[in-house]
Amino acid sequence: KLKEIEDQILEILSGEGNILENETAIVTLNQSKVTSDDIKAKQAVAEKTEIEIDNVRKGYTSVAYSTQVLFFCIACLENIEPVYSYSLVWFINLFVASIKNSETASDVPTRLDNLYNHFIYSLYKNICRSLLEKDKLLFSFVLTIRILQGKNELDDAEWLFFLTGGVSLDNPHKNPAQDWLAPKLWNEICLLDAIPAFRGLREHVDRCPHQWRTLYDSTDPQEEPLPDTWDKLTGLKRLCVLRCVRPDKVVLGVQKFVISEMGEKFVRPPPFDLQACYDESSCIQPLVFVLAPGSDPMASVLEAAEAIGREVEPISLGQGQGPVAEALIARACKVHGDGSWVVLQNCHLAESFMPRFEEICDKLGDPRPHENFRLWCTTCPSPIFPTAVLQNSIKMAIEPPKGLRANLVGSYSSAPLANDGYLESNAKPEKFRKLCYSLCIFHAVLQERRLYGPLGWNIPYGFNESDM
């Protein structure tokens, strides 16, 4: 607007005649002054608003720093298994979902706490869903460590010692308890004594080995108090001592450490929920099952499809099956089709098809397929599965549950026991519930005894989850 007025003034000035006698020129000049004052006032308001926005943005700096620590934590999971790969876009979408779903608050600090707590548990649940059982506690531990490092509440020397146990070429100090304390453990105690927080540990063990023998002989050393003033050690410091005396109980010590720092829910992964995974998915986002030996998610997929009236077209990949799978996907994702589900089984066995499969997944949104279409894949941990597909997919780790508790939870979380009203559907519901519980316990015991090899009354049989 101001530019238009300036052009008008220049046009008037370039004309002939006395400008003071030109009424249009006087009106234009007055209008330019009013407009200029109005723009200056609005500019002042805009500058003030920009300062306020900047101040509010700075208030969220702490949660931004904390979340970037979490992203680099999950980025390193790919070093454990190649299928543990997550993209920044996926991470940002998860954070945006937490912004929408977390509890609101009128003051910024409370709001930030609510947002951060909601996001970190949401991240834990989503990551655990795609991890094999053997790696879930490791993830919880690394997550806890990274958070403490981000808050500068962790000593790097202690963390390095816990990981490596230190390196000692020659130990000049004599082992005071050679009858029960192994030379390797004594060397580690001497190395730990060099860290400031543990000054005097070697001398105390040398002077009072009998007090440490009590810890060594305990069946639950992670729960035992440490001798004398060493009992004041907490967190990672306590784990370092446990590593030196009873390294076989470090895993239990790590579990206790995570509970004390993060809460028990961070060592109790939620049971697998296929429906929740489907609800989060879209027609352009593959769903990938990461399989462990003895696991087969096909029954769960068929059951979920039947519940919502979808047709399933499974194909087991192998030699010559690539073109067949591609044709299935092309037919199922047609906009005017019925939007059926395609299940590509054993992707880790079709190395030659994986580059083409990556191209197919990359072009799923062009054109956008039928909204009911879903592409399911199963694969064992393998480096041949396309990283780009892994990063942008919904990953689910499927393996037989470990432990009686996990087996029971798994049985009661799957059909038919999980169906509403199933346990009350019998004419004698109380006895029926007891019968179901007994069967689940028996099944859980058989599952756990697989550690000792196949069992059977007639022939050895490897009982698995589907036998329930």
PDB file of N, CA and C in Angstrom, residues 12 20 44 78 114 121 131 148 151 194 217 224 230 240 243 264 276 286 369 382 393 403 467:
ATOM      1  N   ILE A  12       2.873  12.665  -9.365  1.00  0.00           N
ATOM      2  CA  ILE A  12       2.404  14.054  -9.202  1.00  0.00           C
ATOM      3  C   ILE A  12       3.567  15.032  -9.298  1.00  0.00           C
ATOM      4  N   LEU A  20       1.351  23.176  -5.014  1.00  0.00           N
ATOM      5  CA  LEU A  20       0.532  23.671  -3.906  1.00  0.00           C
ATOM      6  C   LEU A  20      -0.911  23.899  -4.335  1.00  0.00           C
ATOM      7  N   ALA A  44       5.661  -1.997  15.047  1.00  0.00           N
ATOM      8  CA  ALA A  44       6.038  -2.048  16.463  1.00  0.00           C
ATOM      9  C   ALA A  44       5.331  -3.197  17.164  1.00  0.00           C
ATOM     10  N   GLU A  78      20.448 -49.622  15.818  1.00  0.00           N
ATOM     11  CA  GLU A  78      20.744 -50.342  14.571  1.00  0.00           C
ATOM     12  C   GLU A  78      22.032 -51.150  14.702  1.00  0.00           C
ATOM     13  N   ASN A 114       4.623 -32.748  31.617  1.00  0.00           N
ATOM     14  CA  ASN A 114       3.589 -33.650  31.096  1.00  0.00           C
ATOM     15  C   ASN A 114       3.944 -34.134  29.690  1.00  0.00           C
ATOM     16  N   TYR A 121       7.461 -42.258  27.490  1.00  0.00           N
ATOM     17  CA  TYR A 121       6.818 -43.569  27.633  1.00  0.00           C
ATOM     18  C   TYR A 121       6.215 -44.031  26.305  1.00  0.00           C
ATOM     19  N   LEU A 131      11.202 -54.555  19.262  1.00  0.00           N
ATOM     20  CA  LEU A 131      12.431 -55.193  19.748  1.00  0.00           C
ATOM     21  C   LEU A 131      12.164 -56.636  20.136  1.00  0.00           C
ATOM     22  N   LEU A 148      20.281 -39.636  31.792  1.00  0.00           N
ATOM     23  CA  LEU A 148      21.137 -39.144  32.876  1.00  0.00           C
ATOM     24  C   LEU A 148      22.337 -38.381  32.317  1.00  0.00           C
ATOM     25  N   LYS A 151      21.354 -34.947  31.393  1.00  0.00           N
ATOM     26  CA  LYS A 151      21.180 -34.073  32.563  1.00  0.00           C
ATOM     27  C   LYS A 151      22.492 -33.841  33.309  1.00  0.00           C
ATOM     28  N   ALA A 194      40.609 -46.402  41.515  1.00  0.00           N
ATOM     29  CA  ALA A 194      41.251 -45.214  40.930  1.00  0.00           C
ATOM     30  C   ALA A 194      40.246 -44.117  40.580  1.00  0.00           C
ATOM     31  N   ASP A 217      28.424 -64.234  48.734  1.00  0.00           N
ATOM     32  CA  ASP A 217      27.683 -65.481  48.963  1.00  0.00           C
ATOM     33  C   ASP A 217      26.173 -65.321  48.867  1.00  0.00           C
ATOM     34  N   GLU A 224      21.232 -56.710  48.509  1.00  0.00           N
ATOM     35  CA  GLU A 224      21.957 -56.638  49.772  1.00  0.00           C
ATOM     36  C   GLU A 224      22.568 -55.250  49.991  1.00  0.00           C
ATOM     37  N   TRP A 230      30.020 -47.798  52.311  1.00  0.00           N
ATOM     38  CA  TRP A 230      29.830 -48.001  50.871  1.00  0.00           C
ATOM     39  C   TRP A 230      28.364 -48.194  50.518  1.00  0.00           C
ATOM     40  N   CYS A 240      28.568 -50.624  39.494  1.00  0.00           N
ATOM     41  CA  CYS A 240      30.003 -50.852  39.297  1.00  0.00           C
ATOM     42  C   CYS A 240      30.564 -51.785  40.371  1.00  0.00           C
ATOM     43  N   ARG A 243      29.345 -55.272  39.744  1.00  0.00           N
ATOM     44  CA  ARG A 243      30.089 -55.861  38.626  1.00  0.00           C
ATOM     45  C   ARG A 243      31.403 -56.466  39.099  1.00  0.00           C
ATOM     46  N   GLU A 264       8.836 -48.668  37.336  1.00  0.00           N
ATOM     47  CA  GLU A 264       8.707 -50.087  36.998  1.00  0.00           C
ATOM     48  C   GLU A 264       8.133 -50.309  35.603  1.00  0.00           C
ATOM     49  N   ALA A 276      -3.871 -52.287  17.843  1.00  0.00           N
ATOM     50  CA  ALA A 276      -3.303 -50.945  18.028  1.00  0.00           C
ATOM     51  C   ALA A 276      -2.326 -50.613  16.901  1.00  0.00           C
ATOM     52  N   PRO A 286       4.013 -49.760   5.252  1.00  0.00           N
ATOM     53  CA  PRO A 286       4.088 -51.199   5.486  1.00  0.00           C
ATOM     54  C   PRO A 286       4.118 -51.532   6.980  1.00  0.00           C
ATOM     55  N   PRO A 369      -3.155 -45.688  -2.788  1.00  0.00           N
ATOM     56  CA  PRO A 369      -3.961 -46.914  -2.941  1.00  0.00           C
ATOM     57  C   PRO A 369      -5.278 -46.831  -2.175  1.00  0.00           C
ATOM     58  N   SER A 382      17.802 -59.324   9.515  1.00  0.00           N
ATOM     59  CA  SER A 382      18.690 -59.556   8.369  1.00  0.00           C
ATOM     60  C   SER A 382      19.098 -58.220   7.765  1.00  0.00           C
ATOM     61  N   SER A 393       8.259 -47.806   8.427  1.00  0.00           N
ATOM     62  CA  SER A 393       7.200 -48.788   8.631  1.00  0.00           C
ATOM     63  C   SER A 393       6.832 -48.876  10.108  1.00  0.00           C
ATOM     64  N   GLY A 403       9.135 -66.594  30.280  1.00  0.00           N
ATOM     65  CA  GLY A 403       8.727 -66.471  31.675  1.00  0.00           C
ATOM     66  C   GLY A 403       7.251 -66.809  31.833  1.00  0.00           C
ATOM     67  N   ASP A 467       0.167 -73.643  19.705  1.00  0.00           N
ATOM     68  CA  ASP A 467      -0.476 -74.851  20.251  1.00  0.00           C
ATOM     69  C   ASP A 467      -1.524 -74.517  21.295  1.00  0.00           C
TER      70      ASP A 467
END
